[in-house]
Amino acid sequence: MMSSSLLPEVSLHDELKPLTRSFTDSLSELGNLKVIDDALMGSGNIRVLGGLVSAHILATNSKNKLVQGSYKIQLLDLAEDLGQRFIPAFDTPTGLPYAWINLKYGVMKNETTETSTSGCGSLILEMGALSRLTGDPIYESASLRALRKLWSMRSSLNLLGTTLDVETGEWIEHSSGIGAGVDSFYEYLFKASHSFWKGGLLENVSFCLSCGAEIFQTWSMVLVGDIEAANSSHREFVHVFAGPSNVAPYREVLSTAPELAESTFCLYQATKDPWYIEEGEAIVDSLNLYTKVGGGFASIRDVTTMQTEDHQHSFFLAETCKYLYLLFDDSFLVDRNYIFATEGHPLPVLSAWHERLPEIYIPSKFKLDLCQGNEVFLLVQKEKPKRASAMSLQVCPALSLNSRHGEQLVESACHIPDARNDHKCFSDEECGVDSTSCRRRSCSLGGYCGLWLII
């Protein structure tokens, strides 16, 4: 990959500059926790916190044989310390975290209130895992509250903008898409539903996949079991990347990014079609031929000239190389199932991490299908029980006993009770109809049914 003499010089920095054999701290020096002050919440979470949590899990798994009794959960201690430093960022009127947090002093005075959809909506996997490992719910609660708030801000078309104000909860950039700044939000909705079984997320997932199955990254089609569509889409992408038969370098347009490698890996796991192995070999060959230089792997500035630029993205090592490795050697995944976070950190799918949900959210059947080790689950949900008022059922209202005066009271004809006796909820569908006003009750951001005033 690179000269061993270069490793000590770059090991505490963010990204390589492979042409000049140097480095850049383009991510606010996330590689060196000893000197880091200001951290970008999104990057700090998916890169540093995710790395620490995942490494701790792998180090404590006896099957991996990574350590010989010398590990004393130091990585988890670091992860918890970092998680605690992240928490002040969530102290906003909306619960949406600031984009930047100073790890020594918290949120700085006059800190920008602008953040991206993915920046505040792609925290649940890493912080949820931290809560499961430490037993402290604060990390998952903070990230889940932000996720639910963000979801409540979607438009009538079920679309979300790109950037927003964390104090007012208003969109700044209203354009919607599935590119940078938004993509991992949808990714985390799906993956978190399998990691933690948060009931409200299951409905979000159905939206995410309905809009994503046709136009989102190929691997999302594999995740929902639509192998035929994924296979067709993937081959079309490969054809585009390859370009005209007489212009082979067009293949390199996205070869250093992880999406193509991840999709190839996942589709091979799903189909065992050797064509994907051949495609993986072609990706590796093109990387070595066009991007490999003395100090690493350079990015391609122009695919028509194959001009390189002095930058090796962090995701190249974290994701692209990892998925290519697993494509050719998947022994790591045998008898185990993992969710891969957006920076390629494996997090286990454990029954002990699954929360008990209200009965209406518990799937009647679920199975692991095909893409072992990545994230393919086919969910067949139990049909939700129908709740209706006496009026809609055209029956006489029920009678109840007044505990104070011992007299019988007639139930309101329009009343529909909440799904749970404690009035907790994950979505509006769990809330009933008020017996006095006959108004539909709704689920608050705090997770309780009521007649909330919407301003």
PDB file of C-alpha atoms in Angstrom, residues 59 62 64-72:
ATOM      1  CA  ALA A  59     -11.179  -7.102  20.019  1.00  0.00           C
ATOM      2  CA  SER A  62     -12.796 -14.561  20.887  1.00  0.00           C
ATOM      3  CA  ASN A  64     -11.263 -13.122  15.882  1.00  0.00           C
ATOM      4  CA  LYS A  65      -8.157 -14.013  17.930  1.00  0.00           C
ATOM      5  CA  LEU A  66      -6.955 -10.424  17.646  1.00  0.00           C
ATOM      6  CA  VAL A  67      -5.597 -10.240  21.178  1.00  0.00           C
ATOM      7  CA  GLN A  68      -4.231 -12.713  23.685  1.00  0.00           C
ATOM      8  CA  GLY A  69      -5.749 -11.527  26.950  1.00  0.00           C
ATOM      9  CA  SER A  70      -4.062  -8.126  26.924  1.00  0.00           C
ATOM     10  CA  TYR A  71      -7.093  -6.035  25.974  1.00  0.00           C
ATOM     11  CA  LYS A  72      -8.746  -4.230  28.919  1.00  0.00           C
TER      12      LYS A  72
END
